[in-house]
Coordinates of C-alpha atoms in Angstrom, one line a residue:
Chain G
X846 CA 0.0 0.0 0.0
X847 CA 3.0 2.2 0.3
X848 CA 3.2 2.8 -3.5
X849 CA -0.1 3.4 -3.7
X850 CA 0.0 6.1 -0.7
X851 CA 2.7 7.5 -2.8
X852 CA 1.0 8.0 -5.9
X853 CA -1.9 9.5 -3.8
X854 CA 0.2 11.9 -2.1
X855 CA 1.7 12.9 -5.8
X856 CA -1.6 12.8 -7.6
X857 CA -2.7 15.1 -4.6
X858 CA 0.1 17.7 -5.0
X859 CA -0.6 18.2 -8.2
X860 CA -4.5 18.8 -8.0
X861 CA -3.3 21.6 -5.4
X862 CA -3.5 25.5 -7.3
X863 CA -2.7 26.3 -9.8
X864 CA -4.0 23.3 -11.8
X865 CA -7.2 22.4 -10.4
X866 CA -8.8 25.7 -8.6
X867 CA -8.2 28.9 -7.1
X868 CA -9.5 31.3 -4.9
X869 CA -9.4 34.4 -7.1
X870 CA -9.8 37.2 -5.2
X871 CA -12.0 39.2 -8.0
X872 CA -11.9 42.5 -5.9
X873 CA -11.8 44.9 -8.2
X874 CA -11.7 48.9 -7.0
X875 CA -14.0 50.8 -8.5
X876 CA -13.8 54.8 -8.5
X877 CA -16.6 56.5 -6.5
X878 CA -19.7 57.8 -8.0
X879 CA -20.2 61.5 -8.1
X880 CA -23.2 62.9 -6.7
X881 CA -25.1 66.0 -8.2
X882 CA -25.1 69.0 -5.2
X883 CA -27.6 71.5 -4.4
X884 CA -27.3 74.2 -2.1
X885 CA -29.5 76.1 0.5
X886 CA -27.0 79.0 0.0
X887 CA -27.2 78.9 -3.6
X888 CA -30.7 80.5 -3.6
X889 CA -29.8 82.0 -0.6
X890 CA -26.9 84.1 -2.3
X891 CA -28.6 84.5 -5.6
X892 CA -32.4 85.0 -4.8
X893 CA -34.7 86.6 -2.8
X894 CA -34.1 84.7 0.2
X895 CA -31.2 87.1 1.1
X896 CA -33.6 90.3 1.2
X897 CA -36.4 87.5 3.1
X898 CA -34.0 87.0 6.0
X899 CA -32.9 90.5 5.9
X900 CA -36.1 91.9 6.3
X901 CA -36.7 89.3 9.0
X902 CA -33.9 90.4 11.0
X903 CA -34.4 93.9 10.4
X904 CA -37.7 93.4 11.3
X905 CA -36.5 91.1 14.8
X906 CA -34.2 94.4 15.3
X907 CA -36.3 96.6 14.8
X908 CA -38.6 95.6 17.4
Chain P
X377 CA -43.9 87.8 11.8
X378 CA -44.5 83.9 12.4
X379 CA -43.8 83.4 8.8
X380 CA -40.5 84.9 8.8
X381 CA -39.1 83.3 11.9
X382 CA -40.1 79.9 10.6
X383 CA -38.5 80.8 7.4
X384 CA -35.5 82.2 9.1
X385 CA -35.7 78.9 11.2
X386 CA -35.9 76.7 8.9
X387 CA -32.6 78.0 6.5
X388 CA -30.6 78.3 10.1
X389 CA -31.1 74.6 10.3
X390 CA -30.5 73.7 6.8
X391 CA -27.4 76.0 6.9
X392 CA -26.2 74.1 9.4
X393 CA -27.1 70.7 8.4
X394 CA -24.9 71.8 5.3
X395 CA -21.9 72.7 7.5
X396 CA -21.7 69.4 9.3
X397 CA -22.2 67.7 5.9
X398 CA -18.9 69.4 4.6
X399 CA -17.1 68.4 7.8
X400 CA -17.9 65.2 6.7
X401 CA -20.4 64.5 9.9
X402 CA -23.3 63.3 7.7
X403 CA -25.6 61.4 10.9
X404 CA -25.5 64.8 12.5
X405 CA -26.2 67.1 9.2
X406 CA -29.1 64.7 8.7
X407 CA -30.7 65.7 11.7
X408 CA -30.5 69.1 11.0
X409 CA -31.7 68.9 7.4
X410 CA -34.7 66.9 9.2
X411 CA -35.4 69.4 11.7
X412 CA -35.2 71.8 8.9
X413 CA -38.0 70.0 6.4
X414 CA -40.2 69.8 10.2
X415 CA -39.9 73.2 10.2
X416 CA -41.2 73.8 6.7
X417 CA -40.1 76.6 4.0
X418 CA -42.7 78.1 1.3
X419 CA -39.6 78.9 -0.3
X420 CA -39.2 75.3 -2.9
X421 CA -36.1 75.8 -4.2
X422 CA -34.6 75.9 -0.9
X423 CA -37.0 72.9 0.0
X424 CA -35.7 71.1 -3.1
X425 CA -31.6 71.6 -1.5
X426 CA -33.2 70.5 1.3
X427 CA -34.2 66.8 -0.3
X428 CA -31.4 66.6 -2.2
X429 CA -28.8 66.5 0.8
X430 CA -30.5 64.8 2.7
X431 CA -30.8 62.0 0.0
X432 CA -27.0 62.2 -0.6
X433 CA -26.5 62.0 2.9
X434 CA -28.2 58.9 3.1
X435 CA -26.5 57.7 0.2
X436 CA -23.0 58.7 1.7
X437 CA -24.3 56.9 5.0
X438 CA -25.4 54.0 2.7
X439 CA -29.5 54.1 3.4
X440 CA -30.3 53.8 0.1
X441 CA -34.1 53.3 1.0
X442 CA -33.9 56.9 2.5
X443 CA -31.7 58.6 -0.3
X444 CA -34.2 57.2 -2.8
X445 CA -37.3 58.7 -0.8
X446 CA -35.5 61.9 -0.8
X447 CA -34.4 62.3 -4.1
X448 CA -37.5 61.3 -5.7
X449 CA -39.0 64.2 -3.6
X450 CA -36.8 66.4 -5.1
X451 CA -37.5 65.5 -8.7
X452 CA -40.6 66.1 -8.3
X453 CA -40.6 69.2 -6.4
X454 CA -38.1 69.9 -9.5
X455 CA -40.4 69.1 -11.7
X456 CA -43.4 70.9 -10.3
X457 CA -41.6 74.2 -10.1
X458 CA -39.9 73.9 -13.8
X459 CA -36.3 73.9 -12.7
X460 CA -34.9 72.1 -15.6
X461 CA -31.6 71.9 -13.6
X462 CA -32.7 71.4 -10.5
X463 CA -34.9 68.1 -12.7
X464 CA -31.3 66.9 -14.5
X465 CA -29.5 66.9 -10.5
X466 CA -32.1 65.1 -9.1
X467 CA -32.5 62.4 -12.2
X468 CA -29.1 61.8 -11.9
X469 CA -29.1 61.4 -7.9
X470 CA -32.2 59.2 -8.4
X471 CA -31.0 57.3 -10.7
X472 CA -26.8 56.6 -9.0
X473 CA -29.1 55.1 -6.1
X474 CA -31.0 53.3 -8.0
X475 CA -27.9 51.5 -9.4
X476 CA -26.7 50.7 -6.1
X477 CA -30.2 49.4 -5.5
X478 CA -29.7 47.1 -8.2
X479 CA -32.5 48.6 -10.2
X480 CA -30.9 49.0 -12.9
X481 CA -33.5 50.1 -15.9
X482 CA -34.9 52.6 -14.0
X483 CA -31.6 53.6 -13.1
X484 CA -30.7 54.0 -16.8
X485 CA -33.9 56.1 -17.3
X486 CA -32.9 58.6 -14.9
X487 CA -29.5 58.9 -15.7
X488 CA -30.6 59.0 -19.5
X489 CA -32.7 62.1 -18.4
X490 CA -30.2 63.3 -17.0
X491 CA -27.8 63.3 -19.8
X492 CA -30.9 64.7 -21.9
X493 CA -31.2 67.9 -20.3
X494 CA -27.3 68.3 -19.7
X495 CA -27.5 68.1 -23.7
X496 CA -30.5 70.5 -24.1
X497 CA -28.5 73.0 -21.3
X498 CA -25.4 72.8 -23.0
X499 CA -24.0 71.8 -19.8
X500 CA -20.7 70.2 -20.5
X501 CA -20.0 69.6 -17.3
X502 CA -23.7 67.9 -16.4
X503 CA -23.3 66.1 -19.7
X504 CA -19.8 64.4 -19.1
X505 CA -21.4 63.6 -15.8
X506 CA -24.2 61.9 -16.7
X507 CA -22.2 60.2 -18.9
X508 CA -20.0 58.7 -16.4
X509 CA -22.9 57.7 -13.9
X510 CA -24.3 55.7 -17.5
X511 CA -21.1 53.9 -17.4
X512 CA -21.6 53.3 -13.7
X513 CA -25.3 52.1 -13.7
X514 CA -23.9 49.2 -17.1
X515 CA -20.9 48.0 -15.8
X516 CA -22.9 47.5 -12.4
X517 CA -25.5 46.1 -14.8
X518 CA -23.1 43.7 -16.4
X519 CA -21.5 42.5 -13.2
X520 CA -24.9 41.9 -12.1
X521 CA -25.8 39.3 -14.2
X522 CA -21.9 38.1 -14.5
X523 CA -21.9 37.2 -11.0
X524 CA -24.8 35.2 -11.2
X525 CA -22.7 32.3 -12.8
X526 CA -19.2 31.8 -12.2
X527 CA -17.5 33.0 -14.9
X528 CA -13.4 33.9 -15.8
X529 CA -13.2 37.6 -16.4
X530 CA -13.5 37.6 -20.3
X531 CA -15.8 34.4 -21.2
X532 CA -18.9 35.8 -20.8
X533 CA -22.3 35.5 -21.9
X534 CA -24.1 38.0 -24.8
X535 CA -26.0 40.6 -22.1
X536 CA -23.1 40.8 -19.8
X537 CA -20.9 41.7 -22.8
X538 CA -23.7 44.0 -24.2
X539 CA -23.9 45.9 -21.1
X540 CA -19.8 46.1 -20.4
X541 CA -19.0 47.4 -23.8
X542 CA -21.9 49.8 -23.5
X543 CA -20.2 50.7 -19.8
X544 CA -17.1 51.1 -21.9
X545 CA -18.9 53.5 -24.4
X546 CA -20.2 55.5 -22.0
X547 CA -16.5 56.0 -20.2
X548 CA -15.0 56.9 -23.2
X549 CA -17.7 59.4 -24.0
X550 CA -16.9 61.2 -21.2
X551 CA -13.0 61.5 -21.4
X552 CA -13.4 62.9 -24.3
X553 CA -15.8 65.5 -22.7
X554 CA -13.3 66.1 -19.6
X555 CA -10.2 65.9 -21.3
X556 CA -11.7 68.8 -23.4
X557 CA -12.5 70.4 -20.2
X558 CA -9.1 69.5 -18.8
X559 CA -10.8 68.3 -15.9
X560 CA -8.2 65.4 -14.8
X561 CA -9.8 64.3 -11.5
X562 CA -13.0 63.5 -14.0
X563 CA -10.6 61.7 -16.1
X564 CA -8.6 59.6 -13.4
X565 CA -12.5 58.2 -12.0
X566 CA -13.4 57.5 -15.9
X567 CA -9.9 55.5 -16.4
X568 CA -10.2 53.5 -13.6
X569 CA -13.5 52.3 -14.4
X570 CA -12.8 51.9 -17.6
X571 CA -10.2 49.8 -16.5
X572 CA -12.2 47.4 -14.8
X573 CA -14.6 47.1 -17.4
X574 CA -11.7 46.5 -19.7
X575 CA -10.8 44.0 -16.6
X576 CA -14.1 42.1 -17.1
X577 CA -14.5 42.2 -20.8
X578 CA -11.0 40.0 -20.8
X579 CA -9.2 42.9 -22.3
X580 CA -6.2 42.8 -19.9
X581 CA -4.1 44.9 -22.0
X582 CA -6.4 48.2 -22.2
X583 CA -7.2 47.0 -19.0
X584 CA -4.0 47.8 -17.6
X585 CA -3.4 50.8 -20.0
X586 CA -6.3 52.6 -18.2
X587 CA -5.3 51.5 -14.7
X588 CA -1.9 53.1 -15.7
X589 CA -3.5 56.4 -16.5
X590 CA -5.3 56.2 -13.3
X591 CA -2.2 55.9 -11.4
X592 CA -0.8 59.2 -13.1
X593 CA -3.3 61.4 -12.6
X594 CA -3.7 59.6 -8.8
X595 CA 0.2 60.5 -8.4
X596 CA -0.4 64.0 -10.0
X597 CA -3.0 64.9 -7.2
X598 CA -1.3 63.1 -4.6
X599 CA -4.1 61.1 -3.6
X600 CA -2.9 57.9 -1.8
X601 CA -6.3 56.0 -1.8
X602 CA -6.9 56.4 -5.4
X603 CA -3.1 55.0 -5.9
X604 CA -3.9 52.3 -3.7
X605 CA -6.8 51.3 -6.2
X606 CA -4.9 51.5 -9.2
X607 CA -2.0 49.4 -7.7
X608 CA -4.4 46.8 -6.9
X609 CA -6.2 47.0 -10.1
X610 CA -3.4 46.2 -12.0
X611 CA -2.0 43.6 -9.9
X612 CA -5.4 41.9 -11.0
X613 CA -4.8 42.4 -14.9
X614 CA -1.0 41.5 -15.0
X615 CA -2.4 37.5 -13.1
X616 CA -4.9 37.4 -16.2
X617 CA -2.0 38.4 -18.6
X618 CA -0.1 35.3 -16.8
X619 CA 2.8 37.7 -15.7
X620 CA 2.8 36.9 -11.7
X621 CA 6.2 38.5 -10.9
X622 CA 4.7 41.5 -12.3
X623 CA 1.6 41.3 -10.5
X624 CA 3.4 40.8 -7.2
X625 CA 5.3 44.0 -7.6
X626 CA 1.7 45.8 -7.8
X627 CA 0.0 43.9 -4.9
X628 CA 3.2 44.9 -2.7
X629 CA 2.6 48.4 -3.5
X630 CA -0.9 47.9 -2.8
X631 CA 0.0 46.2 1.1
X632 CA 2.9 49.1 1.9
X633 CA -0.5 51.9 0.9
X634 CA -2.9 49.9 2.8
X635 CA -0.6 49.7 5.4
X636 CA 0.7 53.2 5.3
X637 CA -3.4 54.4 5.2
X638 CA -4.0 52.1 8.1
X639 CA -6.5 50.4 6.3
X640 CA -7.0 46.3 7.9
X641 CA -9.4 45.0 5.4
X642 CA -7.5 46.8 2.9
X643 CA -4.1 44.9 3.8
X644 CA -5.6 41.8 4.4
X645 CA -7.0 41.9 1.0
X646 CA -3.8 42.3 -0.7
X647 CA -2.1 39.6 1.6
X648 CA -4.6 37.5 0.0
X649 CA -4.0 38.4 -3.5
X650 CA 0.0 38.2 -2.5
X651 CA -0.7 34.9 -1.0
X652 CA -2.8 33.6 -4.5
X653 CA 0.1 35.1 -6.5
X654 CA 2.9 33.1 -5.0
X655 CA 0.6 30.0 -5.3
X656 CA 0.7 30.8 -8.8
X657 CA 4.3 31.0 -8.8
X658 CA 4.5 28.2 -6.9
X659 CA 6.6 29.4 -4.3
X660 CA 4.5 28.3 -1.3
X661 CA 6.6 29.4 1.5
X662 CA 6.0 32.9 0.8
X663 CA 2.1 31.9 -0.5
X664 CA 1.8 30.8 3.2
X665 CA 3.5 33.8 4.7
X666 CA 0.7 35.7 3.4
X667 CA -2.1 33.5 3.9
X668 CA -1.2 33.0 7.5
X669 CA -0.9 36.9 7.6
X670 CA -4.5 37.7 5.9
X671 CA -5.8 35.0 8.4
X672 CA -4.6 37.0 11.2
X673 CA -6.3 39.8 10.3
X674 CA -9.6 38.4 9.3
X675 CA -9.7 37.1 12.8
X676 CA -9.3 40.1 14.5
X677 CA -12.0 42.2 12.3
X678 CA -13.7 38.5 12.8
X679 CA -14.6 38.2 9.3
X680 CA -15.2 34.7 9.4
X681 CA -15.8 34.2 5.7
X682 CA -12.4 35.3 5.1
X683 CA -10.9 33.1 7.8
X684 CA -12.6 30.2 5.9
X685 CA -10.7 31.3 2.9
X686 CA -7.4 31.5 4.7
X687 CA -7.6 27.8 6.0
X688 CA -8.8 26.7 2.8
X689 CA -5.6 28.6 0.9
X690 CA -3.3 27.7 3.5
X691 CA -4.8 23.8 3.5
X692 CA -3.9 24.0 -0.6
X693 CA -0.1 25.5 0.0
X694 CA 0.6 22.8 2.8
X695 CA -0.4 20.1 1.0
X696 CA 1.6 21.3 -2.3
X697 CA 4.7 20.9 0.5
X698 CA 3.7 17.9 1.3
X699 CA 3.2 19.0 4.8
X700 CA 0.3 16.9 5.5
X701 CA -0.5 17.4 8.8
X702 CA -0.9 20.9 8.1
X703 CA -3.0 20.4 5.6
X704 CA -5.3 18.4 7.2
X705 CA -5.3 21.1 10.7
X706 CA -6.5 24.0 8.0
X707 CA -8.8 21.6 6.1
X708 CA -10.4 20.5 9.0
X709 CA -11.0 24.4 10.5
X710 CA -11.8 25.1 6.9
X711 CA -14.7 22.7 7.4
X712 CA -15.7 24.3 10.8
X713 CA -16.0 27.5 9.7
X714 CA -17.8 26.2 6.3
X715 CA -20.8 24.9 8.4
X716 CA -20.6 27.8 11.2
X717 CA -21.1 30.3 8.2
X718 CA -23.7 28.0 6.6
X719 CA -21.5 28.4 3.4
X720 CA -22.4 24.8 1.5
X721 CA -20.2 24.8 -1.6
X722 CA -17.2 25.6 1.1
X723 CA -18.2 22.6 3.6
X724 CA -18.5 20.5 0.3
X725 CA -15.0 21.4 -1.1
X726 CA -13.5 21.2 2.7
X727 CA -14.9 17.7 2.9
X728 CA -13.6 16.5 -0.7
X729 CA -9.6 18.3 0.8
X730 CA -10.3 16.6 3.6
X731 CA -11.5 12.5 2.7
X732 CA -8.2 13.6 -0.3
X733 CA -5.8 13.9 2.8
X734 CA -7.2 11.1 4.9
X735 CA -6.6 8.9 1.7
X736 CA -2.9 10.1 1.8
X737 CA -2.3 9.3 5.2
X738 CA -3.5 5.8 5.0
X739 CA -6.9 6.3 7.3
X740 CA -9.4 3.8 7.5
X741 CA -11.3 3.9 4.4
X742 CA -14.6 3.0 6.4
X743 CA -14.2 6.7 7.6
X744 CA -13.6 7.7 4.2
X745 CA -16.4 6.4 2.8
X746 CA -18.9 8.0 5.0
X747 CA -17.2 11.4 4.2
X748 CA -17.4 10.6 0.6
X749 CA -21.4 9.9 1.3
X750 CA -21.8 12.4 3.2
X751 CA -20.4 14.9 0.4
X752 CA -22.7 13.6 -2.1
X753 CA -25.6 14.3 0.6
X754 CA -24.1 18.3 1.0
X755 CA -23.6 18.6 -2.8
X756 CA -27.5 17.2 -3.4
X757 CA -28.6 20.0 -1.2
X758 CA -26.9 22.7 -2.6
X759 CA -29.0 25.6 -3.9
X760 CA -26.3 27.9 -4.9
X761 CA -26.8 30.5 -2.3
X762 CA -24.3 32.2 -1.4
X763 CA -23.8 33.5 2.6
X764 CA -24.2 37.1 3.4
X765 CA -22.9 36.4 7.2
X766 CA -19.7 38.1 8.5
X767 CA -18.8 39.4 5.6
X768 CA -16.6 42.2 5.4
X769 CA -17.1 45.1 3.0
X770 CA -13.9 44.7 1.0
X771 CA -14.1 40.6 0.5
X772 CA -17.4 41.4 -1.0
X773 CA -16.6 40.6 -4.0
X774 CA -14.3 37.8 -3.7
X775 CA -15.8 34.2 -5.8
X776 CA -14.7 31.3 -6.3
X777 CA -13.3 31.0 -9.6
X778 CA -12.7 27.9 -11.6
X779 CA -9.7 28.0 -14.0
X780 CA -10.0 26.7 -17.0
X781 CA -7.7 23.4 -17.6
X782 CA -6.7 25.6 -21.1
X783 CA -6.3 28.9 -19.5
X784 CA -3.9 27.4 -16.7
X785 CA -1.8 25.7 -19.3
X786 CA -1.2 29.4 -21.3
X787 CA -0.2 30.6 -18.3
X788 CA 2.0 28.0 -17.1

């Protein structure tokens, strides 16, 4: 049975990676995503929220 | 009066939601958008920047239920109040999160609309943009159904291909846009994708063309993550080109980064991929210096499914040494951990290792046989499901990948 055991063992080694199977790590990195931004202080800058708050403060002040 | 303070109110609170958003603290910044939408505004453009961070806050914080709930309220406050800008942001949030939701047609839809009125705007910058979330939302697609077999990056079937190239249509697309605008952080995201979709469409060589472009442009702006990616990247092409040395050299770059950015999952990924690369090379000393090195760390961020992947790795490179009894010690936790997880296909292949090595070492062979019976039992019963248990974010997508007898002979 020795032989035998022997020829196991070999026929063993070489059903070990690379010839049979791996464990492929298939991590790949992928780049983040980009998100689309909005801002309160766009409008704030820009529109008339800037006069709205200043005429609430004005207003808060001026009481 | 009352109008005014609850106006006043409710911009304080988005103003600051905004600031702790910036600083990067996006739990908190929620809360304040929140309190902020409680509050209520008449004002809907400021109600529509509302939604819209507080969707990609959620997104950032990965509650993609919420984000989508919030960014579908902004397209269609958007919508309702004609801001054909405020409509193209929106479609284009809506439809990244769909992606990640793995809805991908609607998610092509939106980002479609998105590209639509970028086009109609002549908004270059909204236009390359929406080109590269396109890519996105495919090669997602295309990996999608790819993962659903096991497949070799490369052999794949019509749809998966379909949606790649289109992914790799879409990238393209917008480099040309961005190198126009000369925008080169646009073009270093754009390469690296392209890269892996070049990765999965089996072509290595463009694959690792883009990946090197990614690394330039990562080196120009200094940024160490985005290095770190493109390092790994190509380590990955240059083992499907069948150049391991070369590969090596990457995936050591990869561990001194990972290491460097104090990153665990990070370095125990690329002790992995060192450890599967010297395999390859079949130098198994150093293939088990790294296994026994990503094992260490997978138990201490107790990621178990990894820890199942060591033993079984370090099981393999022990028995190519014909070091038997360590074979068998890994096997046998490989097994353990197989059925703790509830991972079947693992239990199955730990058994087969394990009734292989008991044959070597002479065993009884009534033992054997019940093994053998009681793989045929497991491999009846498997249904093909993969575990979700334990797993940590970066061995997400880790499979196990058959080699094709052919393949393995080209690269030997």
């Amino acid at each position: 049975s020795q032989p035998l055991a022997g020829r196991q063992a070999a026929e063993l080694q070489s059903k070990v990676v690379p010839s049979k199977q791996i464990l492929h790590s298939d991590n790949m990195e992928m780049e983040p995503e980009t998100m689309e931004t909005k801002s309160v202080t766009d409008y704030f800058s820009k529109l008339h929220m800037g006069s709205l708050v200043y005429s609430c403060t004005s207003k808060r002040k001026s009481k | 009066l009352k109008l005014c303070r609850m106006e006043a109110s409710c911009l304080e609170l988005a103003l600051e939601g905004e600031r702790l958003c910036k600083a990067g603290d996006c739990r908190a910044g929620v809360s304040f958008f929140e309190a902020a939408v409680q509050v209520g505004t008449e004002d809907l453009k400021t109600l529509s920047a509302i939604y819209s961070q507080l969707g990609n806050a959620y997104f950032y914080l990965h509650e993609y239920a919420k984000a989508l709930e919030y960014h579908h309220h902004d397209l269609t406050l958007a919508r309702t109040i004609g801001d054909l800008l405020g409509e193209a942001k929106a479609s284009g949030n809506l439809g990244n999160t769909l992606k990640v939701l793995g809805n991908f047609e609607e998610a092509i839809v939106c980002c479609q609309r998105h590209l639509d009125i970028s086009r109609e705007l002549n908004d270059k910058v909204g236009e390359a943009r929406a080109l590269y979330n396109l890519g996105n939302v495919y090669h997602s697609k295309g990996k999608n159904v790819a993962s659903a077999g096991t497949h070799d990056p490369g052999e794949l079937p019509d749809d998966v291909k379909n949606a790649l190239q289109k992914a790799a249509n879409y990238y393209e697309e917008n480099l040309t846009i961005v190198t126009e605008l000369g925008d080169r952080a646009a073009q270093g995201r754009a390469f690296g994708n392209l890269g892996n979709t070049h990765y999965l469409l089996g072509n290595f060589r463009s694959a690792v063309l883009a990946h090197e472009q990614r690394l330039l442009i990562a080196k120009e702006f200094g940024d160490r993550s985005a290095e770190r990616r493109a390092y790994s990247n190509l380590g990955n092409a240059y083992i499907f080109l069948g150049e391991f040395e070369t590969a090596s050299e990457y995936y050591k770059r990869t561990l001194q980064l990972a290491r460097q950015l104090k990153d665990r999952a990070v370095e125990a990924q690329a002790c992995y991929s060192l450890g599967n690369t010297y395999t390859l090379l079949q130098d198994y000393e150093k293939a088990i210096d790294y296994h026994l090195k990503h094992l260490v760390i997978a138990q201490e961020l107790n990621d178990k499914i990894g820890e199942g992947r060591a033993c079984w790795s370090l099981g393999n490179a022990y028995t190519a040494l014909g070091n038997h009894d360590q074979a068998m010690h890994f096997a046998e936790r490989h097994l353990e951990i197989s059925r703790e997880v509830g991972d079947r296909s693992g239990e199955l292949t730990a058994r087969l290792n394990l009734s292989d090595l008991q044959m070597v070492l002479g065993l009884s062979y009534s033992t054997n046989n019940s093994m053998m019976s009681e793989s045929q039992a497991v491999e009846k019963s498997l249904n093909g499901t993969r575990p979700r248990v334990g797993r940590r974010h970066s061995m997400e997508n880790m499979e196990l990948m058959k080699l094709t007898p052919e393949k393995v002979q080209n690269w030997n």
